[in-house]
Each structure stands twice: as structure tokens, then as C-alpha cells.
Amino acid sequence: MTPLVALKAARDVDQPAFISLMNEDRVQSTSDGPLAGIPFAVKDNIDIAGVPTTGGCPARDTPATETAFAVQRLLDRGAVPIGKTNLDQFATGLVGTRSPYGACHSVFSPAHVSGGSSSGSAVAVALGVVPFALGTDTAGSGRVPAAFNGLVGVKPTRGLVSTRGLLPACPSLDCITTLTRTVAEARPVLDALVAFDEADPWSRPAPALLPPGVARRMRVIAVPDGPLHLDPEHEAAWQEALAHAARVGHVVRVDVTPFLAAARLLYEAAFVAERLAAFGHLLDGPGVDPTVRSIVRGADRYSGADAFAGLHELTRLRRLAERAFTGADALLLPVTPGHPTLAEVAADPVGVNTRLGTFTNMANLLDLCAVAVPAGSRADGLPFGVQLLAPAFADGPLLDLAARWTGETVAPPATRTLLAVAGAHLSGQPANVDLVGLGGVLHSRARTGPGYRMYTVDGPFPRPGLLHTGDGPADGIELEVWDLPEAAIGALLPTIAPPLHLGPLTLDDGSTVLGFVADTSCADPARDITAYGGWRAYLSS
């Protein structure tokens, strides 16, 4: 879609998605970069020079003097902004109704909310007016409208995309995000946006290597180990999503209690005071939404001691939440517990909104990256969305996992030598430092193919031996695959004591890699620990 066609389509939208549109003489591409001529929309809490940044408050009518760093990155690559989009005022809401410009609705139902706060950006993409739009996501403001409109919503790691030129909601948590129809459309946009900005105190450079414990290829998906109390239509769609997760990767169950507890801290503890500090001076002006004002003014009841108590509790919960990623690559959750109607929000604007943040509010508090992806439809025809969450700076592998979720093609990563480990060389185990010291990086978490058994083996330290007996469990045994320089294998050989040796090992996806395997002398039934499913579980017992 050309920029001028997109501008015409924007004028024809019958929803209050756009707050302002660019003049046609400004809708021109100034670069032949990788995004040349691609139109996009910008949430109206992000600056474009010469256009007011209202934040959903019409009284803020002074044009911005500079363009936000993130928007300028897109302009430099040829993308063309065609308009500013509606939002929950001051990005405080997940419903898309807290705007004096009018409430947006889901493109699938005029009775149901669009989600917010990036409501207009989601609607503009879902209607096909633009291929991508910028939103923000502090507590779910990009992921919720993505889910309610059948879109992909990418929330990068905090600080990967500069927030200079963003009207802040919570500066320590704010993220500029993308809304697209596919993961493939999000990739070049995110590539353009990610850059360290020395002038932004919250900016963080992307590390040269993936952090420890983050696999280049994500295959193990953690899911909640208990009920989530979803609305009936959402529950049925969630069960279908769980079945799909098992087709995309290997599923493990984890305790999500720390994640849900951290989510409640955002508005039920002193963290809400950051909003008061960020834009409290605007609350007494004209045109302020009364619900937004009451929520932010609620911070007055918290003290400095409350703020530190909240930080301490968050630190405790963060440590507990980290455990979910010990043996898993990403966490799968619904984006919301349900999809409310406009009437339900009007009847209980705070309560309904609070429930919508059940599974999203914690992502930035826990320093996670996230991608919301479509997961089919509910029985009533409304879209259902899930989110994949992973530790900070796992954005690239998480996008690949999201692409596999949606059935898109993912280019295989370039590899050197792959080595499967199942015991002392696992992440966090005593011999893992040997792999790291030899230049190894975690390639993927995996399981053996069927027919393997695991036995304890004598040696200088506790270790297991894998042996293909043909009668092992069909779902295999936990292991990790490491990517090593070729020279590293030669360096490892002198450290491998019999009865272990390196040999071919079949993975659960049918591929064969080099791995630590045992000879038949290990097949002692008294030492058989196969029933534990892996070395970590055996040690924990």
C-alpha cells in the first residue's frame, strides 16, 4: 500500500482510530532504505516534529519540536508516517475507551473493546490501513489490542528501543512496540528501531552474545501448572492453544504464581506513583479523563517506605520467576482472561481494566521480552491471542519461536558443531564452565528421541550416562544442545572419562548430533534413573 493510498484509507476509517493525519505534501519517502515508501501510524504519545503529541488529551495542542528517536530511525530507512493514533489517555488503560476522541472497538465486533492503550494503532493495522504501527507497552498496552484484533504485538526488552520523544507513563518500564499482521512484517521494523541512544538514560545496548541460559533456538515452552480462571470462551480457546504448543515444541509445566503476584504490584502497590511523577502535573488541566485521574491520584496514599517495600517484594518475586526459565525457553500465557464489551467497561471501568492486566502487567517489572501472537478464534468468532515471554535480550530467538507458532518460515541459524549434553555440562551444573570457556553457546533445549535410558555413572563427580536400549520412554530425556567451535571438541575429549564417550545421539525432532553417551556396561538396573526424566530432576529428588 502506497502512503497516499494509506492516507485515503485512513480518512475512510469509521472508527476514531486516528487523532491526526499528515498533510499529503508531507507524506513522501525521503530515503531508499529497507522500509522505503512503507506507510505507518504512530501512537499519539510519541513525538513527530510539527504535530502535537496529545497523549489523548486535546489540551496538549502545541506541536512537537523534535521527532522521537525511534520514529526518526524509521524515517531514515524510508518509512512514511501518515498519522497519529488514538489511545487510552496518557497510556493509562488496557481497554481503548479512555479517550475524549472516542472509544475504539475490536475490528471483529462493534460491541467489544479494541484493547488499549494502543487502540488506534491496532485498529489501523487490523483494518489494513497501514502494514505496521507503533504503540507502547508498559503494562500490556501493545499486547492486549494485538490480541483483540488478531495481530502480532512485539514488546522488546526494556531499553532496546529508545523512548526519547515518548510522553512518559512509567519511564523505567515504558517500551515502544510494534503492531503488525505477521512476525515477518515485524522483523525489519524492529531491526530499524533497535539502537542504543546515549541521550536516553533508559536505553540499553543489545549484548553481542545471547545471555547465559538463552538458547538460539527455542524449543521448550513452559505453561502454567494450574487453572487460570479464564472466561469460558477464552478457556476453550486456551486449551486449543496448549495443544498447539505441544506441536510447536516440548511443553513443561511451571508455577506462574510469582508472575501473577508481580503483575498485581503495578497498580496495587507504590509502583503506580511513577505515573504520578511522570505526568501528575497534567492531571489538573482540562480534558483529563476522570478514571485516569483517579487511578494516578491514588498514588498519593503511598509513602517512600511503601515504595521500597514494593521494590523488595518485586526482587523476591523476580528470583522466584527466574526458576520458570531454568529448563524452559519461553513462557506461554493468554494475553487476557477474557474479552469484555464496551458496556461492561462502562459499568466497571477500573475493575474490568484491572482484570485485563492479569497476565501482562508483570512483563516489564520482571524484565522480560514478549510477543503476542494470534491463537485462533473463540467459539463466538472473536480472536484469541496468547503471548510468549522470555528473559531480557532473548528477543531474536523469541521472534523465531513466534514465527514457528504462526506457521511462518524461520531461517535455520548457522551452526558450528552441535553437542548434546545431559548431565554435568548442563547450564548451572559444575562442568558447564568448560563449554562456556571453549566458546560454546546454548543452541537449544531438547530431549532425546525415544528408546534412551539414563543411568548414574561413577567418576570424579556425579554424572549420568545415556544409553539407547530401545525400551526407554517415548517422550525422551531432558538435555541441552550446545554450539561449539570445531576445535572445542578436541579440547573436550581428554576430559571425558570412561564409560562415557562422544557418539551419535538422536534428538526428539529426529535429527542426530554428537553427544555424551555411555557404553553397555552402564546398564545396571540398580542405577537406572530414567523415571526422573532428566539429570536435574534426579538431583532435585
mmCIF file of C-alpha atoms in Angstrom, residues 215-509:
data_model
loop_
_atom_site.group_PDB
_atom_site.id
_atom_site.type_symbol
_atom_site.label_atom_id
_atom_site.label_comp_id
_atom_site.label_asym_id
_atom_site.label_seq_id
_atom_site.Cartn_x
_atom_site.Cartn_y
_atom_site.Cartn_z
ATOM 1 C CA ALA A 215 19.049 -20.679 23.569
ATOM 2 C CA ARG A 216 19.499 -19.637 19.970
ATOM 3 C CA ARG A 217 16.655 -21.974 19.027
ATOM 4 C CA MET A 218 13.773 -22.064 21.472
ATOM 5 C CA ARG A 219 12.061 -25.438 21.700
ATOM 6 C CA VAL A 220 10.857 -25.833 25.297
ATOM 7 C CA ILE A 221 7.680 -23.932 26.169
ATOM 8 C CA ALA A 222 6.610 -23.515 29.789
ATOM 9 C CA VAL A 223 2.892 -23.390 30.536
ATOM 10 C CA PRO A 224 1.030 -22.837 33.820
ATOM 11 C CA ASP A 225 0.688 -25.867 36.059
ATOM 12 C CA GLY A 226 -2.809 -24.930 37.210
ATOM 13 C CA PRO A 227 -6.059 -23.247 36.151
ATOM 14 C CA LEU A 228 -6.045 -19.580 35.117
ATOM 15 C CA HIS A 229 -9.728 -18.752 35.748
ATOM 16 C CA LEU A 230 -10.453 -17.590 32.215
ATOM 17 C CA ASP A 231 -13.856 -16.724 30.808
ATOM 18 C CA PRO A 232 -15.472 -19.852 29.289
ATOM 19 C CA GLU A 233 -14.908 -18.769 25.667
ATOM 20 C CA HIS A 234 -11.283 -17.934 26.444
ATOM 21 C CA GLU A 235 -10.772 -21.207 28.337
ATOM 22 C CA ALA A 236 -11.819 -23.305 25.351
ATOM 23 C CA ALA A 237 -9.504 -21.354 23.052
ATOM 24 C CA TRP A 238 -6.682 -21.643 25.610
ATOM 25 C CA GLN A 239 -6.964 -25.422 25.613
ATOM 26 C CA GLU A 240 -6.578 -25.388 21.834
ATOM 27 C CA ALA A 241 -3.520 -23.151 22.246
ATOM 28 C CA LEU A 242 -1.976 -25.615 24.699
ATOM 29 C CA ALA A 243 -2.424 -28.397 22.163
ATOM 30 C CA HIS A 244 -0.781 -26.223 19.511
ATOM 31 C CA ALA A 245 2.135 -25.502 21.869
ATOM 32 C CA ALA A 246 2.820 -29.233 22.068
ATOM 33 C CA ARG A 247 3.054 -29.311 18.274
ATOM 34 C CA VAL A 248 5.413 -26.323 18.159
ATOM 35 C CA GLY A 249 7.787 -27.530 20.881
ATOM 36 C CA HIS A 250 8.140 -29.538 24.058
ATOM 37 C CA VAL A 251 5.810 -28.394 26.852
ATOM 38 C CA VAL A 252 6.718 -28.288 30.551
ATOM 39 C CA ARG A 253 4.536 -27.199 33.449
ATOM 40 C CA VAL A 254 5.694 -24.402 35.768
ATOM 41 C CA ASP A 255 4.369 -22.425 38.706
ATOM 42 C CA VAL A 256 3.265 -18.995 37.456
ATOM 43 C CA THR A 257 2.253 -17.692 40.886
ATOM 44 C CA PRO A 258 5.267 -15.309 41.073
ATOM 45 C CA PHE A 259 4.389 -13.828 37.679
ATOM 46 C CA LEU A 260 0.785 -13.160 38.663
ATOM 47 C CA ALA A 261 1.833 -11.697 42.008
ATOM 48 C CA ALA A 262 4.301 -9.361 40.293
ATOM 49 C CA ALA A 263 1.549 -8.237 37.905
ATOM 50 C CA ARG A 264 -0.591 -7.101 40.818
ATOM 51 C CA LEU A 265 2.211 -4.893 42.134
ATOM 52 C CA LEU A 266 1.983 -2.481 39.216
ATOM 53 C CA TYR A 267 -1.245 -0.845 40.349
ATOM 54 C CA GLU A 268 -1.800 -2.318 43.812
ATOM 55 C CA ALA A 269 1.477 -1.041 45.291
ATOM 56 C CA ALA A 270 3.591 2.085 45.208
ATOM 57 C CA PHE A 271 4.740 1.492 41.612
ATOM 58 C CA VAL A 272 1.710 3.487 40.459
ATOM 59 C CA ALA A 273 3.439 6.531 41.951
ATOM 60 C CA GLU A 274 5.809 6.550 38.969
ATOM 61 C CA ARG A 275 2.865 7.619 36.822
ATOM 62 C CA LEU A 276 2.146 10.440 39.232
ATOM 63 C CA ALA A 277 5.770 11.550 38.994
ATOM 64 C CA ALA A 278 5.740 11.275 35.193
ATOM 65 C CA PHE A 279 2.585 13.173 34.281
ATOM 66 C CA GLY A 280 0.859 14.155 37.524
ATOM 67 C CA HIS A 281 1.315 17.814 36.597
ATOM 68 C CA LEU A 282 -1.108 17.283 33.708
ATOM 69 C CA LEU A 283 -3.955 15.845 35.773
ATOM 70 C CA ASP A 284 -5.452 19.145 36.858
ATOM 71 C CA GLY A 285 -5.674 20.509 33.332
ATOM 72 C CA PRO A 286 -8.748 20.459 31.078
ATOM 73 C CA GLY A 287 -9.864 17.340 29.249
ATOM 74 C CA VAL A 288 -8.427 14.795 31.674
ATOM 75 C CA ASP A 289 -10.315 11.505 31.828
ATOM 76 C CA PRO A 290 -11.750 11.120 35.359
ATOM 77 C CA THR A 291 -10.847 7.422 35.559
ATOM 78 C CA VAL A 292 -7.239 8.153 34.604
ATOM 79 C CA ARG A 293 -7.099 10.957 37.144
ATOM 80 C CA SER A 294 -8.464 8.789 39.965
ATOM 81 C CA ILE A 295 -6.066 5.927 39.224
ATOM 82 C CA VAL A 296 -2.967 8.099 39.175
ATOM 83 C CA ARG A 297 -4.061 10.250 42.134
ATOM 84 C CA GLY A 298 -4.411 7.000 44.055
ATOM 85 C CA ALA A 299 -0.635 7.054 44.354
ATOM 86 C CA ASP A 300 -0.956 9.781 46.988
ATOM 87 C CA ARG A 301 -1.709 7.142 49.597
ATOM 88 C CA TYR A 302 1.747 5.520 49.305
ATOM 89 C CA SER A 303 4.846 6.547 51.235
ATOM 90 C CA GLY A 304 8.543 6.288 50.474
ATOM 91 C CA ALA A 305 8.681 3.269 52.760
ATOM 92 C CA ASP A 306 5.906 1.675 50.684
ATOM 93 C CA ALA A 307 7.967 2.204 47.544
ATOM 94 C CA PHE A 308 10.960 0.360 48.986
ATOM 95 C CA ALA A 309 8.728 -2.395 50.332
ATOM 96 C CA GLY A 310 7.394 -2.842 46.803
ATOM 97 C CA LEU A 311 10.908 -2.993 45.367
ATOM 98 C CA HIS A 312 11.901 -5.628 47.882
ATOM 99 C CA GLU A 313 8.827 -7.722 47.120
ATOM 100 C CA LEU A 314 9.441 -7.412 43.377
ATOM 101 C CA THR A 315 13.042 -8.566 43.832
ATOM 102 C CA ARG A 316 11.823 -11.619 45.738
ATOM 103 C CA LEU A 317 9.248 -12.443 43.070
ATOM 104 C CA ARG A 318 11.774 -11.910 40.274
ATOM 105 C CA ARG A 319 14.053 -14.539 41.771
ATOM 106 C CA LEU A 320 11.158 -16.996 42.007
ATOM 107 C CA ALA A 321 10.032 -16.240 38.443
ATOM 108 C CA GLU A 322 13.535 -16.932 37.118
ATOM 109 C CA ARG A 323 13.055 -20.591 38.018
ATOM 110 C CA ALA A 324 10.489 -20.976 35.252
ATOM 111 C CA PHE A 325 13.239 -20.475 32.686
ATOM 112 C CA THR A 326 15.731 -22.923 34.210
ATOM 113 C CA GLY A 327 14.560 -25.731 31.952
ATOM 114 C CA ALA A 328 12.406 -23.779 29.526
ATOM 115 C CA ASP A 329 13.000 -21.236 26.790
ATOM 116 C CA ALA A 330 9.769 -19.253 26.900
ATOM 117 C CA LEU A 331 6.590 -18.974 28.940
ATOM 118 C CA LEU A 332 3.207 -19.220 27.226
ATOM 119 C CA LEU A 333 0.269 -17.326 28.708
ATOM 120 C CA PRO A 334 -3.039 -15.976 27.430
ATOM 121 C CA VAL A 335 -2.850 -12.238 26.847
ATOM 122 C CA THR A 336 -6.057 -11.618 28.815
ATOM 123 C CA PRO A 337 -8.596 -13.621 30.858
ATOM 124 C CA GLY A 338 -11.456 -12.547 28.570
ATOM 125 C CA HIS A 339 -12.677 -10.017 26.002
ATOM 126 C CA PRO A 340 -15.055 -7.507 27.578
ATOM 127 C CA THR A 341 -17.708 -5.453 25.864
ATOM 128 C CA LEU A 342 -17.852 -1.671 25.785
ATOM 129 C CA ALA A 343 -20.888 -1.877 28.066
ATOM 130 C CA GLU A 344 -19.019 -3.979 30.632
ATOM 131 C CA VAL A 345 -16.178 -1.468 30.729
ATOM 132 C CA ALA A 346 -18.609 1.422 31.119
ATOM 133 C CA ALA A 347 -20.263 -0.338 34.060
ATOM 134 C CA ASP A 348 -16.967 -1.058 35.842
ATOM 135 C CA PRO A 349 -14.112 0.863 34.188
ATOM 136 C CA VAL A 350 -11.470 0.103 36.817
ATOM 137 C CA GLY A 351 -12.388 -3.475 37.688
ATOM 138 C CA VAL A 352 -12.613 -4.716 34.099
ATOM 139 C CA ASN A 353 -9.374 -2.974 33.165
ATOM 140 C CA THR A 354 -7.575 -4.427 36.186
ATOM 141 C CA ARG A 355 -8.549 -7.956 35.211
ATOM 142 C CA LEU A 356 -7.271 -7.415 31.671
ATOM 143 C CA GLY A 357 -3.767 -6.868 33.046
ATOM 144 C CA THR A 358 -3.640 -10.174 34.932
ATOM 145 C CA PHE A 359 -1.115 -11.756 32.548
ATOM 146 C CA THR A 360 0.596 -8.695 31.069
ATOM 147 C CA ASN A 361 1.342 -6.224 33.876
ATOM 148 C CA MET A 362 4.445 -8.066 35.071
ATOM 149 C CA ALA A 363 6.484 -8.322 31.859
ATOM 150 C CA ASN A 364 8.478 -5.129 32.282
ATOM 151 C CA LEU A 365 8.619 -5.381 36.071
ATOM 152 C CA LEU A 366 10.302 -8.784 35.645
ATOM 153 C CA ASP A 367 12.462 -7.548 32.732
ATOM 154 C CA LEU A 368 11.018 -9.892 30.121
ATOM 155 C CA CYS A 369 10.581 -9.526 26.389
ATOM 156 C CA ALA A 370 7.272 -10.653 24.912
ATOM 157 C CA VAL A 371 5.440 -11.306 21.660
ATOM 158 C CA ALA A 372 1.649 -11.530 21.398
ATOM 159 C CA VAL A 373 0.516 -13.837 18.591
ATOM 160 C CA PRO A 374 -2.876 -14.904 17.259
ATOM 161 C CA ALA A 375 -4.087 -18.285 18.501
ATOM 162 C CA GLY A 376 -7.230 -18.908 16.516
ATOM 163 C CA SER A 377 -10.736 -17.816 17.349
ATOM 164 C CA ARG A 378 -13.178 -18.311 20.158
ATOM 165 C CA ALA A 379 -16.473 -20.077 19.584
ATOM 166 C CA ASP A 380 -18.165 -16.667 19.178
ATOM 167 C CA GLY A 381 -15.785 -15.649 16.377
ATOM 168 C CA LEU A 382 -13.696 -13.196 18.378
ATOM 169 C CA PRO A 383 -9.924 -13.589 18.027
ATOM 170 C CA PHE A 384 -7.919 -15.228 20.785
ATOM 171 C CA GLY A 385 -4.349 -14.198 21.467
ATOM 172 C CA VAL A 386 -1.527 -15.678 23.500
ATOM 173 C CA GLN A 387 1.870 -14.297 24.424
ATOM 174 C CA LEU A 388 5.325 -15.810 24.554
ATOM 175 C CA LEU A 389 7.609 -14.331 27.214
ATOM 176 C CA ALA A 390 11.347 -14.815 27.703
ATOM 177 C CA PRO A 391 14.220 -13.258 29.681
ATOM 178 C CA ALA A 392 15.692 -9.905 28.692
ATOM 179 C CA PHE A 393 17.612 -9.765 25.402
ATOM 180 C CA ALA A 394 16.127 -13.033 24.137
ATOM 181 C CA ASP A 395 14.188 -11.012 21.535
ATOM 182 C CA GLY A 396 15.663 -12.661 18.430
ATOM 183 C CA PRO A 397 15.091 -16.292 19.396
ATOM 184 C CA LEU A 398 11.660 -15.353 20.784
ATOM 185 C CA LEU A 399 10.655 -13.862 17.419
ATOM 186 C CA ASP A 400 11.751 -17.101 15.754
ATOM 187 C CA LEU A 401 9.577 -19.078 18.169
ATOM 188 C CA ALA A 402 6.658 -16.728 17.490
ATOM 189 C CA ALA A 403 7.131 -17.283 13.762
ATOM 190 C CA ARG A 404 7.027 -21.044 14.214
ATOM 191 C CA TRP A 405 3.873 -20.578 16.308
ATOM 192 C CA THR A 406 2.154 -18.763 13.435
ATOM 193 C CA GLY A 407 3.486 -21.180 10.805
ATOM 194 C CA GLU A 408 5.895 -18.715 9.212
ATOM 195 C CA THR A 409 9.233 -19.794 7.767
ATOM 196 C CA VAL A 410 12.262 -19.368 10.006
ATOM 197 C CA ALA A 411 15.742 -19.462 8.527
ATOM 198 C CA PRO A 412 17.881 -22.045 10.359
ATOM 199 C CA PRO A 413 20.703 -20.478 12.386
ATOM 200 C CA ALA A 414 24.232 -21.010 11.187
ATOM 201 C CA THR A 415 25.950 -23.602 13.372
ATOM 202 C CA ARG A 416 29.428 -24.901 14.005
ATOM 203 C CA THR A 417 29.475 -28.225 15.862
ATOM 204 C CA LEU A 418 26.444 -29.282 17.873
ATOM 205 C CA LEU A 419 26.983 -31.260 21.076
ATOM 206 C CA ALA A 420 24.178 -32.751 23.192
ATOM 207 C CA VAL A 421 24.762 -32.817 26.957
ATOM 208 C CA ALA A 422 22.565 -34.358 29.624
ATOM 209 C CA GLY A 423 24.415 -34.137 32.946
ATOM 210 C CA ALA A 424 27.343 -32.226 34.421
ATOM 211 C CA HIS A 425 27.636 -29.970 31.348
ATOM 212 C CA LEU A 426 24.051 -28.674 31.578
ATOM 213 C CA SER A 427 23.556 -24.974 32.320
ATOM 214 C CA GLY A 428 24.177 -24.384 36.016
ATOM 215 C CA GLN A 429 25.981 -27.702 36.528
ATOM 216 C CA PRO A 430 29.679 -27.905 37.509
ATOM 217 C CA ALA A 431 31.173 -28.750 34.094
ATOM 218 C CA ASN A 432 29.172 -26.166 32.145
ATOM 219 C CA VAL A 433 32.017 -23.665 32.616
ATOM 220 C CA ASP A 434 34.127 -25.905 30.349
ATOM 221 C CA LEU A 435 31.721 -25.415 27.451
ATOM 222 C CA VAL A 436 31.484 -21.669 28.013
ATOM 223 C CA GLY A 437 35.257 -21.395 28.293
ATOM 224 C CA LEU A 438 35.652 -23.123 24.933
ATOM 225 C CA GLY A 439 33.387 -20.577 23.245
ATOM 226 C CA GLY A 440 30.207 -22.598 23.443
ATOM 227 C CA VAL A 441 26.730 -21.069 23.362
ATOM 228 C CA LEU A 442 23.448 -22.741 24.177
ATOM 229 C CA HIS A 443 21.841 -23.711 20.879
ATOM 230 C CA SER A 444 18.598 -25.261 22.138
ATOM 231 C CA ARG A 445 16.921 -27.203 24.885
ATOM 232 C CA ALA A 446 15.763 -30.593 23.676
ATOM 233 C CA ARG A 447 15.036 -34.181 24.623
ATOM 234 C CA THR A 448 16.401 -37.448 23.361
ATOM 235 C CA GLY A 449 14.475 -39.435 20.856
ATOM 236 C CA PRO A 450 12.551 -42.475 22.149
ATOM 237 C CA GLY A 451 14.384 -45.534 23.428
ATOM 238 C CA TYR A 452 17.065 -43.935 25.630
ATOM 239 C CA ARG A 453 17.616 -44.722 29.295
ATOM 240 C CA MET A 454 19.705 -42.833 31.855
ATOM 241 C CA TYR A 455 21.989 -44.398 34.495
ATOM 242 C CA THR A 456 24.219 -42.971 37.216
ATOM 243 C CA VAL A 457 27.923 -43.375 36.443
ATOM 244 C CA ASP A 458 30.956 -43.471 38.727
ATOM 245 C CA GLY A 459 33.597 -40.818 38.245
ATOM 246 C CA PRO A 460 35.283 -37.720 39.648
ATOM 247 C CA PHE A 461 31.872 -36.092 40.194
ATOM 248 C CA PRO A 462 28.236 -37.220 39.928
ATOM 249 C CA ARG A 463 27.253 -37.740 36.283
ATOM 250 C CA PRO A 464 24.750 -39.691 34.214
ATOM 251 C CA GLY A 465 25.153 -41.930 31.199
ATOM 252 C CA LEU A 466 22.715 -42.124 28.302
ATOM 253 C CA LEU A 467 22.277 -45.458 26.606
ATOM 254 C CA HIS A 468 19.973 -46.376 23.738
ATOM 255 C CA THR A 469 18.325 -49.595 24.909
ATOM 256 C CA GLY A 470 15.247 -49.398 22.702
ATOM 257 C CA ASP A 471 12.852 -49.592 25.640
ATOM 258 C CA GLY A 472 13.282 -46.059 27.023
ATOM 259 C CA PRO A 473 10.383 -43.598 27.342
ATOM 260 C CA ALA A 474 8.703 -42.334 24.186
ATOM 261 C CA ASP A 475 8.949 -38.703 25.310
ATOM 262 C CA GLY A 476 12.717 -38.905 25.803
ATOM 263 C CA ILE A 477 15.074 -37.476 28.422
ATOM 264 C CA GLU A 478 15.964 -33.828 29.030
ATOM 265 C CA LEU A 479 19.164 -32.499 27.505
ATOM 266 C CA GLU A 480 20.712 -29.344 26.030
ATOM 267 C CA VAL A 481 22.358 -28.864 22.652
ATOM 268 C CA TRP A 482 25.415 -26.602 22.635
ATOM 269 C CA ASP A 483 27.000 -24.883 19.644
ATOM 270 C CA LEU A 484 30.792 -25.166 19.836
ATOM 271 C CA PRO A 485 33.793 -24.234 17.682
ATOM 272 C CA GLU A 486 35.181 -27.302 15.949
ATOM 273 C CA ALA A 487 38.431 -27.075 17.932
ATOM 274 C CA ALA A 488 36.458 -27.312 21.177
ATOM 275 C CA ILE A 489 35.581 -30.948 20.582
ATOM 276 C CA GLY A 490 39.243 -31.904 20.527
ATOM 277 C CA ALA A 491 39.800 -29.972 23.739
ATOM 278 C CA LEU A 492 36.911 -31.793 25.423
ATOM 279 C CA LEU A 493 37.982 -35.329 24.558
ATOM 280 C CA PRO A 494 40.716 -35.680 27.245
ATOM 281 C CA THR A 495 38.191 -34.666 29.930
ATOM 282 C CA ILE A 496 35.731 -37.481 29.137
ATOM 283 C CA ALA A 497 36.286 -40.461 31.420
ATOM 284 C CA PRO A 498 35.015 -43.976 30.567
ATOM 285 C CA PRO A 499 32.413 -45.393 30.411
ATOM 286 C CA LEU A 500 31.272 -42.171 28.719
ATOM 287 C CA HIS A 501 32.342 -41.187 25.234
ATOM 288 C CA LEU A 502 31.195 -38.982 22.360
ATOM 289 C CA GLY A 503 28.920 -40.607 19.819
ATOM 290 C CA PRO A 504 25.806 -40.033 17.717
ATOM 291 C CA LEU A 505 22.683 -39.165 19.703
ATOM 292 C CA THR A 506 19.182 -38.877 18.248
ATOM 293 C CA LEU A 507 17.021 -35.935 19.339
ATOM 294 C CA ASP A 508 13.267 -35.790 19.718
ATOM 295 C CA ASP A 509 12.924 -33.947 16.375
#
